[in-house]
Short mmCIF file of C-alpha atoms and ligand atoms in Angstrom, two decimals:
data_model
loop_
_atom_site.label_atom_id
_atom_site.label_comp_id
_atom_site.label_asym_id
_atom_site.label_seq_id
_atom_site.Cartn_x
_atom_site.Cartn_y
_atom_site.Cartn_z
CA MET A 1 -50.50 27.18 -51.73
CA SER A 2 -53.68 28.88 -51.94
CA SER A 3 -56.76 26.55 -52.03
CA LEU A 4 -57.56 25.57 -55.68
CA THR A 5 -61.23 27.34 -55.38
CA GLU A 6 -59.76 30.70 -54.78
CA LEU A 7 -57.91 30.96 -58.06
CA THR A 8 -59.12 32.37 -61.38
CA ALA A 9 -59.59 30.52 -64.51
CA HIS A 10 -56.24 31.67 -66.27
CA GLU A 11 -54.45 30.71 -63.10
CA LEU A 12 -56.08 27.21 -63.09
CA LYS A 13 -55.41 26.99 -66.87
CA GLY A 14 -51.75 27.26 -65.83
CA LEU A 15 -51.96 24.48 -63.39
CA LEU A 16 -54.29 22.28 -65.79
CA ASP A 17 -51.80 22.67 -68.74
CA LYS A 18 -48.74 21.88 -66.66
CA GLY A 19 -50.70 18.51 -65.55
CA GLU A 20 -50.21 19.59 -61.89
CA ILE A 21 -54.37 19.21 -61.38
CA SER A 22 -56.80 17.39 -63.44
CA SER A 23 -60.15 18.88 -64.23
CA LYS A 24 -61.64 16.07 -62.13
CA ASP A 25 -59.64 17.31 -59.21
CA LEU A 26 -60.97 20.77 -59.73
CA VAL A 27 -64.55 19.70 -59.81
CA LYS A 28 -64.23 17.61 -56.76
CA GLU A 29 -62.68 20.52 -54.94
CA HIS A 30 -65.65 22.84 -55.95
CA LEU A 31 -68.25 20.27 -55.26
CA GLU A 32 -66.81 19.95 -51.64
CA ARG A 33 -66.54 23.64 -51.38
CA ILE A 34 -70.52 24.04 -52.55
CA GLU A 35 -71.28 21.14 -50.23
CA LYS A 36 -69.45 23.17 -47.11
CA VAL A 37 -70.77 26.80 -48.00
CA ASP A 38 -74.18 26.38 -49.76
CA LYS A 39 -76.14 25.11 -46.94
CA LYS A 40 -75.60 28.75 -45.55
CA VAL A 41 -75.27 30.81 -48.82
CA ASN A 42 -78.14 29.11 -50.86
CA ALA A 43 -76.73 30.26 -54.19
CA PHE A 44 -77.93 27.16 -55.87
CA MET A 45 -81.02 25.97 -57.08
CA THR A 46 -79.78 22.75 -58.80
CA VAL A 47 -76.12 21.14 -58.49
CA THR A 48 -75.11 19.04 -61.20
CA LYS A 49 -72.77 16.80 -59.23
CA GLU A 50 -73.10 13.79 -61.74
CA GLU A 51 -72.93 15.58 -64.91
CA ALA A 52 -70.17 17.83 -63.79
CA LEU A 53 -67.99 14.81 -62.92
CA LYS A 54 -68.34 13.31 -66.04
CA GLN A 55 -67.69 16.26 -67.87
CA ALA A 56 -64.42 16.84 -66.32
CA GLU A 57 -63.38 13.11 -67.27
CA VAL A 58 -64.25 14.09 -70.70
CA VAL A 59 -62.11 17.26 -70.58
CA ASP A 60 -59.40 15.43 -68.84
CA GLU A 61 -59.09 12.74 -71.86
CA LYS A 62 -59.02 15.57 -74.48
CA ARG A 63 -56.38 17.15 -72.71
CA LYS A 64 -54.08 13.82 -72.37
CA ARG A 65 -55.04 13.49 -76.02
CA SER A 66 -53.39 17.16 -76.51
CA GLU A 67 -56.52 18.32 -78.02
CA GLN A 68 -56.36 22.17 -78.85
CA LEU A 69 -58.67 23.27 -75.81
CA SER A 70 -60.28 26.63 -74.71
CA PRO A 71 -58.95 28.66 -71.89
CA LEU A 72 -61.97 27.89 -69.99
CA ALA A 73 -61.66 24.04 -70.56
CA GLY A 74 -62.20 22.00 -67.31
CA ILE A 75 -63.06 25.25 -65.37
CA PRO A 76 -66.13 24.88 -62.91
CA MET A 77 -69.10 27.35 -63.49
CA ALA A 78 -72.57 28.10 -62.93
CA LEU A 79 -75.81 29.42 -64.76
CA LYS A 80 -78.55 31.70 -63.51
CA ASP A 81 -81.68 29.41 -63.69
CA ASN A 82 -83.33 31.54 -66.42
CA MET A 83 -80.80 29.87 -69.10
CA CYS A 84 -82.22 26.78 -70.58
CA THR A 85 -80.41 23.50 -70.14
CA LYS A 86 -81.11 20.43 -71.96
CA GLY A 87 -82.52 17.85 -69.29
CA ILE A 88 -81.69 19.97 -66.43
CA ARG A 89 -84.55 21.48 -64.53
CA THR A 90 -84.68 25.32 -65.34
CA THR A 91 -87.34 27.29 -63.00
CA CYS A 92 -86.97 31.02 -63.12
CA SER A 93 -87.02 30.34 -59.24
CA SER A 94 -90.67 30.55 -60.09
CA LYS A 95 -93.00 28.02 -58.83
CA ILE A 96 -94.91 28.01 -62.17
CA LEU A 97 -91.76 26.21 -63.90
CA HIS A 98 -91.14 23.91 -60.84
CA ASN A 99 -91.05 20.92 -63.12
CA PHE A 100 -89.73 22.39 -66.54
CA ILE A 101 -86.94 20.44 -68.20
CA PRO A 102 -85.98 22.16 -71.30
CA PRO A 103 -85.59 19.95 -74.36
CA TYR A 104 -82.84 22.17 -75.68
CA ASN A 105 -79.64 24.36 -74.55
CA ALA A 106 -79.59 28.03 -74.77
CA THR A 107 -77.01 29.37 -77.27
CA VAL A 108 -74.67 30.51 -74.26
CA VAL A 109 -74.66 27.09 -72.78
CA GLU A 110 -74.07 25.58 -75.80
CA LYS A 111 -71.11 27.91 -76.35
CA LEU A 112 -69.61 27.28 -72.81
CA MET A 113 -69.99 23.43 -73.55
CA LYS A 114 -68.16 23.72 -76.54
CA ALA A 115 -65.19 25.46 -74.82
CA ASP A 116 -65.46 22.38 -72.37
CA SER A 117 -66.44 24.56 -69.39
CA ILE A 118 -68.00 22.55 -66.67
CA VAL A 119 -71.45 23.30 -65.51
CA MET A 120 -71.83 22.65 -61.86
CA GLY A 121 -75.20 23.88 -61.32
CA LYS A 122 -78.31 26.37 -61.87
CA CYS A 123 -78.16 29.51 -59.23
CA ASN A 124 -81.00 31.04 -57.45
CA MET A 125 -82.70 34.46 -58.61
CA ASP A 126 -85.49 36.53 -58.01
CA GLU A 127 -88.86 35.17 -59.57
CA PHE A 128 -88.36 35.68 -63.46
CA ALA A 129 -85.35 38.22 -62.82
CA MET A 130 -88.02 40.69 -61.13
CA GLY A 131 -86.09 42.14 -57.94
CA SER A 132 -83.03 43.36 -56.34
CA SER A 133 -82.34 41.20 -53.75
CA THR A 134 -83.33 37.16 -54.60
CA GLU A 135 -86.12 37.61 -51.71
CA ASN A 136 -88.42 37.27 -54.67
CA SER A 137 -87.15 33.86 -55.55
CA GLY A 138 -90.18 31.50 -55.20
CA TYR A 139 -88.08 28.94 -53.15
CA PHE A 140 -85.70 30.46 -50.77
CA PRO A 141 -83.34 33.59 -50.45
CA THR A 142 -79.68 33.86 -51.31
CA LYS A 143 -77.57 35.01 -48.65
CA ASN A 144 -74.54 37.67 -49.24
CA PRO A 145 -71.32 35.67 -48.47
CA TYR A 146 -69.66 39.05 -46.66
CA ASP A 147 -72.57 38.73 -44.24
CA LEU A 148 -75.26 36.45 -44.21
CA ASN A 149 -77.67 38.82 -42.64
CA VAL A 150 -77.67 41.01 -45.96
CA VAL A 151 -78.79 40.10 -49.32
CA PRO A 152 -76.43 39.28 -52.19
CA GLY A 153 -78.62 41.84 -54.39
CA GLY A 154 -80.57 40.65 -57.34
CA SER A 155 -82.01 39.29 -59.51
CA SER A 156 -78.75 37.36 -60.40
CA GLY A 157 -78.20 36.94 -56.57
CA GLY A 158 -77.02 33.15 -56.58
CA SER A 159 -74.95 33.58 -59.70
CA ALA A 160 -73.11 36.50 -57.93
CA ALA A 161 -73.06 34.60 -54.50
CA SER A 162 -71.49 31.58 -56.15
CA VAL A 163 -68.37 33.29 -57.45
CA ALA A 164 -67.85 35.47 -54.32
CA ALA A 165 -68.37 32.35 -51.86
CA GLU A 166 -65.86 30.54 -54.15
CA GLU A 167 -68.00 27.69 -55.24
CA VAL A 168 -67.27 28.19 -58.88
CA VAL A 169 -64.69 30.08 -60.96
CA PHE A 170 -67.01 32.12 -62.72
CA SER A 171 -71.05 32.39 -63.62
CA LEU A 172 -73.62 33.71 -65.93
CA GLY A 173 -76.13 36.03 -65.17
CA SER A 174 -79.07 38.43 -66.86
CA ASP A 175 -79.14 41.88 -66.77
CA THR A 176 -82.63 43.68 -67.57
CA GLY A 177 -82.07 46.73 -65.24
CA GLY A 178 -78.96 46.07 -63.30
CA SER A 179 -79.24 42.48 -62.39
CA ILE A 180 -75.96 41.61 -63.05
CA ARG A 181 -74.21 44.99 -61.88
CA GLN A 182 -75.93 45.42 -58.71
CA PRO A 183 -75.61 41.86 -57.08
CA ALA A 184 -71.65 41.98 -58.47
CA ALA A 185 -71.58 45.40 -56.32
CA PHE A 186 -72.98 43.95 -53.38
CA CYS A 187 -70.90 40.47 -53.50
CA GLY A 188 -67.47 42.05 -54.45
CA VAL A 189 -66.97 40.55 -57.91
CA ILE A 190 -67.02 42.05 -61.63
CA GLY A 191 -70.28 41.81 -63.59
CA LEU A 192 -70.60 42.61 -66.84
CA LYS A 193 -73.87 43.55 -68.95
CA PRO A 194 -72.83 43.61 -72.56
CA THR A 195 -74.29 45.89 -75.42
CA TYR A 196 -77.67 44.92 -76.33
CA GLY A 197 -77.37 42.09 -79.23
CA TYR A 198 -73.86 41.20 -78.45
CA VAL A 199 -74.60 37.98 -76.58
CA SER A 200 -77.44 35.71 -77.96
CA ARG A 201 -80.91 35.43 -75.72
CA TYR A 202 -81.76 32.16 -77.40
CA GLY A 203 -82.76 29.92 -74.73
CA LEU A 204 -82.76 32.96 -71.89
CA VAL A 205 -86.40 32.84 -70.27
CA ALA A 206 -87.52 36.13 -71.42
CA PHE A 207 -88.37 39.10 -69.08
CA ALA A 208 -88.39 42.22 -70.97
CA SER A 209 -86.77 41.18 -74.33
CA SER A 210 -85.72 44.80 -75.35
CA LEU A 211 -83.65 44.97 -72.30
CA ASP A 212 -82.48 41.56 -71.36
CA GLN A 213 -78.77 40.79 -71.65
CA ILE A 214 -76.52 37.68 -70.58
CA GLY A 215 -73.08 38.46 -68.94
CA PRO A 216 -70.30 37.15 -66.88
CA PHE A 217 -69.44 37.28 -63.12
CA THR A 218 -65.96 36.90 -62.56
CA ARG A 219 -63.01 37.84 -60.01
CA ASP A 220 -60.75 39.71 -62.24
CA MET A 221 -60.64 41.32 -65.68
CA THR A 222 -58.59 38.65 -67.18
CA ASP A 223 -61.55 36.07 -66.76
CA CYS A 224 -64.04 38.45 -67.73
CA ALA A 225 -62.42 38.75 -71.00
CA LEU A 226 -62.02 35.06 -71.60
CA VAL A 227 -65.60 34.19 -70.69
CA MET A 228 -66.77 37.25 -73.16
CA ASN A 229 -64.57 35.67 -75.84
CA GLU A 230 -66.64 32.62 -75.38
CA ILE A 231 -70.16 33.77 -75.19
CA PHE A 232 -70.28 36.64 -77.42
CA GLY A 233 -71.10 36.52 -81.38
CA HIS A 234 -73.93 36.74 -83.71
CA ASP A 235 -76.68 33.94 -83.38
CA HIS A 236 -79.11 33.26 -86.44
CA LYS A 237 -81.44 31.89 -83.55
CA ASP A 238 -81.81 35.32 -82.07
CA SER A 239 -83.31 38.05 -84.47
CA THR A 240 -82.01 40.76 -81.95
CA SER A 241 -78.39 39.40 -82.24
CA ALA A 242 -75.85 41.94 -83.68
CA PRO A 243 -74.10 40.86 -86.87
CA VAL A 244 -70.90 42.22 -85.95
CA GLU A 245 -67.23 40.31 -85.60
CA VAL A 246 -66.13 39.42 -81.86
CA PRO A 247 -62.67 40.66 -81.20
CA ASP A 248 -60.15 38.99 -78.78
CA PHE A 249 -61.24 40.35 -75.77
CA THR A 250 -57.97 39.99 -73.87
CA LYS A 251 -56.45 42.21 -76.27
CA ALA A 252 -58.06 45.08 -74.49
CA LEU A 253 -56.27 44.40 -71.04
CA ASN A 254 -53.66 46.92 -71.28
CA ASN A 255 -52.42 48.48 -68.32
CA ASP A 256 -52.69 52.26 -69.61
CA VAL A 257 -55.28 54.87 -69.42
CA LYS A 258 -53.14 57.76 -70.54
CA GLY A 259 -55.34 60.36 -72.78
CA LEU A 260 -58.61 58.16 -71.91
CA LYS A 261 -61.61 60.82 -71.68
CA ILE A 262 -63.44 59.75 -68.59
CA GLY A 263 -66.96 61.45 -68.08
CA LEU A 264 -68.45 61.71 -64.66
CA PRO A 265 -72.05 62.24 -64.88
CA LYS A 266 -73.34 64.49 -62.56
CA GLU A 267 -76.86 63.09 -62.30
CA TYR A 268 -75.69 60.15 -60.71
CA MET A 269 -74.11 61.85 -57.85
CA ASN A 270 -77.50 62.76 -56.31
CA GLU A 271 -77.96 62.87 -52.40
CA GLY A 272 -79.42 59.52 -52.18
CA ILE A 273 -75.70 57.94 -52.76
CA ASN A 274 -74.19 56.66 -49.55
CA PRO A 275 -71.12 59.21 -48.43
CA ASP A 276 -68.77 56.01 -48.32
CA ILE A 277 -69.58 55.31 -51.83
CA ILE A 278 -68.98 58.54 -52.83
CA GLU A 279 -65.54 58.29 -50.92
CA CYS A 280 -64.49 55.24 -52.95
CA TYR A 281 -65.61 56.66 -55.96
CA LYS A 282 -63.46 59.70 -55.63
CA GLN A 283 -60.51 57.75 -55.11
CA ALA A 284 -61.01 55.77 -58.16
CA VAL A 285 -61.44 59.20 -59.86
CA ALA A 286 -58.04 60.18 -58.32
CA LYS A 287 -56.29 57.18 -59.32
CA LEU A 288 -57.50 57.24 -62.90
CA GLU A 289 -55.99 60.78 -63.18
CA GLU A 290 -52.81 59.75 -61.50
CA LEU A 291 -52.40 57.29 -64.01
CA GLY A 292 -52.94 59.83 -67.03
CA ALA A 293 -56.66 59.52 -67.84
CA VAL A 294 -58.61 63.00 -68.24
CA CYS A 295 -61.65 62.86 -66.01
CA GLU A 296 -64.77 65.63 -66.64
CA GLU A 297 -67.98 66.17 -65.38
CA VAL A 298 -70.66 65.43 -67.95
CA SER A 299 -74.23 65.94 -68.13
CA LEU A 300 -76.92 63.18 -69.11
CA PRO A 301 -80.02 65.53 -68.58
CA HIS A 302 -83.05 62.82 -68.71
CA THR A 303 -81.30 60.39 -66.61
CA GLU A 304 -83.87 61.22 -63.83
CA TYR A 305 -86.80 59.77 -66.22
CA ALA A 306 -84.90 56.59 -66.49
CA LEU A 307 -86.07 54.47 -63.48
CA PRO A 308 -89.87 55.76 -63.88
CA ILE A 309 -89.87 54.90 -67.83
CA TYR A 310 -87.97 51.47 -66.99
CA TYR A 311 -90.89 50.50 -64.91
CA ILE A 312 -93.44 51.03 -67.49
CA ILE A 313 -91.35 49.23 -70.39
CA ALA A 314 -90.07 46.62 -68.43
CA PRO A 315 -93.45 45.38 -66.95
CA ALA A 316 -95.16 46.10 -70.23
CA GLU A 317 -92.76 43.45 -72.18
CA ALA A 318 -93.08 41.27 -69.08
CA SER A 319 -96.75 41.02 -68.97
CA SER A 320 -96.76 40.03 -72.85
CA ASN A 321 -93.85 37.57 -72.31
CA LEU A 322 -95.28 35.79 -69.41
CA ALA A 323 -98.63 35.24 -71.15
CA ARG A 324 -97.44 32.07 -72.10
CA TYR A 325 -97.42 30.31 -68.73
CA ASP A 326 -101.08 29.18 -68.51
CA GLY A 327 -100.74 25.71 -67.43
CA VAL A 328 -101.13 24.40 -70.63
CA ARG A 329 -97.98 24.59 -72.79
CA TYR A 330 -95.20 24.73 -69.45
CA GLY A 331 -94.74 23.86 -65.96
CA LEU A 332 -97.64 24.33 -63.41
CA ARG A 333 -101.15 23.33 -63.94
CA VAL A 334 -103.60 23.59 -61.30
CA GLU A 335 -107.15 21.89 -62.44
CA GLY A 336 -110.40 24.20 -62.33
CA GLU A 337 -113.95 23.63 -63.24
CA ASP A 338 -113.53 25.01 -66.63
CA ILE A 339 -110.29 26.40 -68.98
CA VAL A 340 -110.72 30.11 -67.57
CA SER A 341 -110.56 28.79 -63.79
CA MET A 342 -107.68 26.63 -64.74
CA PHE A 343 -105.58 29.49 -66.07
CA LYS A 344 -106.69 31.67 -63.21
CA LYS A 345 -105.79 29.00 -60.40
CA THR A 346 -102.54 28.12 -62.42
CA ARG A 347 -101.30 31.87 -62.57
CA SER A 348 -102.58 32.90 -59.18
CA GLN A 349 -100.86 29.84 -57.22
CA GLY A 350 -97.75 29.83 -59.61
CA PHE A 351 -96.71 33.43 -59.61
CA GLY A 352 -95.37 35.16 -56.56
CA GLU A 353 -96.38 38.83 -55.50
CA GLU A 354 -93.93 41.02 -57.52
CA VAL A 355 -94.43 39.03 -61.00
CA LYS A 356 -98.42 39.57 -60.23
CA ARG A 357 -97.63 43.11 -59.71
CA ARG A 358 -95.45 43.69 -62.60
CA ILE A 359 -98.27 41.70 -64.90
CA MET A 360 -100.82 44.10 -63.56
CA LEU A 361 -98.64 47.27 -64.15
CA GLY A 362 -97.69 46.36 -67.80
CA THR A 363 -101.11 45.26 -68.57
CA TYR A 364 -102.28 48.40 -67.45
CA ALA A 365 -99.61 50.41 -69.38
CA LEU A 366 -100.55 48.52 -72.65
CA SER A 367 -104.47 48.81 -72.31
CA SER A 368 -106.08 50.82 -74.94
CA GLY A 369 -106.51 54.34 -73.48
CA TYR A 370 -103.39 54.26 -71.33
CA TYR A 371 -101.02 53.09 -74.15
CA ASP A 372 -100.29 56.15 -75.63
CA ALA A 373 -100.18 57.99 -72.28
CA TYR A 374 -97.84 55.59 -70.80
CA TYR A 375 -96.05 52.92 -72.86
CA LEU A 376 -95.62 55.15 -76.26
CA LYS A 377 -94.44 58.17 -73.94
CA ALA A 378 -91.83 55.82 -72.51
CA LEU A 379 -90.80 54.80 -75.48
CA LYS A 380 -90.08 58.55 -76.46
CA VAL A 381 -88.23 59.16 -73.42
CA ARG A 382 -86.18 56.16 -73.75
CA THR A 383 -84.97 57.58 -77.28
CA LEU A 384 -84.02 60.67 -75.34
CA ILE A 385 -82.06 58.89 -72.90
CA LYS A 386 -80.17 57.10 -75.82
CA GLN A 387 -79.36 60.33 -77.30
CA ASP A 388 -77.85 61.36 -73.97
CA PHE A 389 -75.45 58.77 -74.05
CA ASP A 390 -74.68 59.30 -77.79
CA GLN A 391 -73.86 63.20 -77.13
CA VAL A 392 -71.40 62.35 -74.46
CA PHE A 393 -69.95 59.44 -76.00
CA GLU A 394 -68.90 62.11 -78.97
CA LYS A 395 -66.37 63.32 -76.63
CA PHE A 396 -65.95 60.64 -74.09
CA ASP A 397 -64.37 57.01 -74.24
CA CYS A 398 -66.44 55.86 -71.34
CA LEU A 399 -68.28 57.29 -68.17
CA LEU A 400 -67.61 56.15 -64.52
CA THR A 401 -70.44 56.04 -61.92
CA PRO A 402 -71.36 54.29 -58.44
CA THR A 403 -73.36 50.84 -59.37
CA THR A 404 -75.66 51.24 -56.43
CA PRO A 405 -76.61 54.17 -53.98
CA THR A 406 -76.14 51.96 -51.17
CA THR A 407 -74.19 48.56 -50.22
CA ALA A 408 -75.91 45.52 -49.64
CA PHE A 409 -79.10 45.95 -47.31
CA ASN A 410 -80.50 43.79 -44.72
CA PHE A 411 -83.01 40.95 -45.38
CA GLY A 412 -86.59 42.48 -44.96
CA GLU A 413 -85.55 45.99 -45.17
CA LYS A 414 -87.09 46.79 -48.51
CA VAL A 415 -89.56 43.94 -49.42
CA ASP A 416 -92.70 45.57 -48.12
CA ASP A 417 -91.89 48.85 -50.05
CA PRO A 418 -91.46 48.12 -53.79
CA LEU A 419 -90.33 51.88 -54.57
CA SER A 420 -87.40 51.81 -52.18
CA MET A 421 -86.49 48.38 -53.71
CA TYR A 422 -86.97 49.70 -57.21
CA MET A 423 -84.73 52.97 -56.35
CA ASN A 424 -81.64 50.60 -55.92
CA ASP A 425 -81.52 50.27 -59.75
CA ILE A 426 -81.30 53.98 -60.25
CA CYS A 427 -77.52 54.07 -61.65
CA THR A 428 -78.14 50.87 -63.22
CA VAL A 429 -81.21 51.03 -65.69
CA PRO A 430 -80.11 53.77 -67.99
CA ALA A 431 -77.58 51.61 -69.85
CA ASN A 432 -80.27 48.90 -70.57
CA LEU A 433 -82.65 51.60 -71.88
CA ALA A 434 -79.83 52.62 -74.27
CA GLY A 435 -78.46 49.25 -75.02
CA VAL A 436 -75.01 50.21 -74.01
CA PRO A 437 -72.34 48.15 -72.37
CA ALA A 438 -71.64 48.76 -68.47
CA LEU A 439 -69.68 46.66 -65.84
CA SER A 440 -69.71 46.87 -62.11
CA MET A 441 -66.23 46.20 -60.52
CA PRO A 442 -65.09 46.10 -56.69
CA PHE A 443 -63.57 49.21 -55.38
CA GLY A 444 -63.20 49.07 -51.67
CA LEU A 445 -65.39 48.06 -48.60
CA SER A 446 -67.64 50.20 -46.57
CA LYS A 447 -68.34 48.70 -43.06
CA GLY A 448 -67.02 45.33 -44.36
CA ARG A 449 -69.36 45.60 -47.25
CA PRO A 450 -68.24 45.41 -50.92
CA VAL A 451 -68.64 48.85 -53.05
CA GLY A 452 -69.30 48.63 -56.72
CA LEU A 453 -68.04 51.26 -59.16
CA GLN A 454 -69.64 51.14 -62.72
CA LEU A 455 -67.94 51.64 -65.91
CA ILE A 456 -70.32 52.62 -69.00
CA GLY A 457 -69.09 52.40 -72.59
CA LYS A 458 -70.18 53.04 -76.06
CA ALA A 459 -72.29 50.35 -77.95
CA PHE A 460 -69.86 47.40 -78.93
CA GLY A 461 -66.89 49.40 -76.50
CA GLU A 462 -66.47 46.73 -74.08
CA GLY A 463 -62.63 46.93 -74.80
CA THR A 464 -62.84 50.00 -72.88
CA LEU A 465 -64.28 49.01 -70.05
CA LEU A 466 -62.05 46.08 -69.75
CA ARG A 467 -59.00 48.29 -70.04
CA VAL A 468 -59.98 50.66 -67.52
CA GLY A 469 -60.70 47.90 -65.12
CA TYR A 470 -57.69 46.24 -65.62
CA THR A 471 -55.78 49.17 -65.24
CA LEU A 472 -57.22 49.82 -61.81
CA GLU A 473 -57.06 46.48 -60.89
CA GLN A 474 -53.10 46.65 -61.68
CA ASN A 475 -52.52 49.86 -59.71
CA THR A 476 -54.58 49.34 -56.48
CA THR A 477 -55.27 46.57 -54.02
CA LEU A 478 -58.90 47.61 -53.74
CA THR A 479 -60.32 45.30 -56.56
CA ARG A 480 -60.19 42.10 -54.91
CA PRO A 481 -62.08 41.85 -51.90
CA ARG A 482 -62.48 38.57 -50.12
CA PRO A 483 -65.35 37.42 -48.06
CA GLU A 484 -64.11 35.93 -44.48
CA LEU A 485 -67.48 33.81 -44.69
CA LYS A 486 -67.96 34.27 -40.95
CA GLY A 487 -70.55 31.80 -39.70
CA VAL A 488 -70.19 29.70 -43.04
CA MET A 489 -67.13 27.67 -42.75
N1 LIG B 1 -84.34 44.89 -60.20
C1 LIG B 1 -84.86 45.26 -61.61
C2 LIG B 1 -86.28 44.96 -61.38
O1 LIG B 1 -86.59 44.30 -60.73
C3 LIG B 1 -83.87 44.80 -62.66
C4 LIG B 1 -84.01 43.37 -63.03
C5 LIG B 1 -83.00 42.61 -63.79
O2 LIG B 1 -82.39 43.38 -64.48
N2 LIG B 1 -83.65 41.58 -64.20
O3 LIG B 1 -86.63 44.82 -62.82
#
């Protein structure tokens, strides 16, 4: 039998239901795995061992009493460290929140606890979710389970690596410009950024509020649908939460793409995309056509402006959101001669380089005299980008693109060159600007490193993405890579 940590949530559910394993066994097995693997991978900021074991006992009792349980009951999972967990340290991988213990749970955490999933811990990330490699964590970088010398992507690098290294069955991340999809692509797992408003942001530490969304990392589409079923839905605590019904996403798992119209946006296939990634992409297109989908080139003419306007809008919102870290209300406080010097010292010692860069960029773009030229202009271009999507979705059911221009890169390769780091998000930011859902799934390897395919859908059209992803999963062997964990085990 394969080891328990290899299995997906739906496979484990079968064993739990038959009584072949208990949730406590499962948690112990994953804790052992974390013990062994995480010394090298460094996916976790905090491991909540005692709480997890206790929670597992409670679920085992419920199962014994034949209570009606969620498909995720007793399944070990992890959270990005920007989701508030009552009584458990939540750092955002920032020194400024080194001692922050939230007095409440984020809505997604409440929902998963209600589903009896087991929180195993909090995952490392780029500080305040700003970055693409986890090298901006204020504590330590996370390593890619496929190769410890390369980055796992970011900013949800810890969440992606924890699932790829089989330390947990699934995890949650957040995506403002690609932070779920890019690390999913680099670590060979599935990552979904939902439609803006589909998942509550209550209790998610804000980076750029009009772009941020929480979503799952899983190892297959069925697990992705199961997690979506639990975390999606309207929440009166989040004023941007969409008041829509949540379907049963497992119903979208159909092995059938006949007649589906899939657009292939030409602007995403620029010269910056690595040839091996183009090869995998072409293979996926050929497979989908063979299975009856109609794939055609489409144009989203404003795509080239997505990255520059993202780097105005996201820092502008961040500069406002991060004003609250002042040494008074949360976390770190460095004393000074007077209140202004206390603010200055706290913020200059508490925030890392990248966070300071974003605050300065954002403050500049919002300042009087520059607001119209930068921020307001960027908002107008954002509307044009959204209209590009509206237009293609009149004729097409979804779009297929690479997730990233390259596979995982080496540590240190881009840290001193913020622009080349920002370029990594070129395929992912448009979906955040338009608020539409997008999913990254593994599709083959290039020189031993995973390649990610991105599916972009209509607002609230996550079902189509699952259907295409599931069909690819059923008809090729390229969608479930596993790291050898060389040098780890
Ligand atoms: N890498 C992008 C950034 O640094 C995206 C981050 C994210 O999605 N949180 O802004």
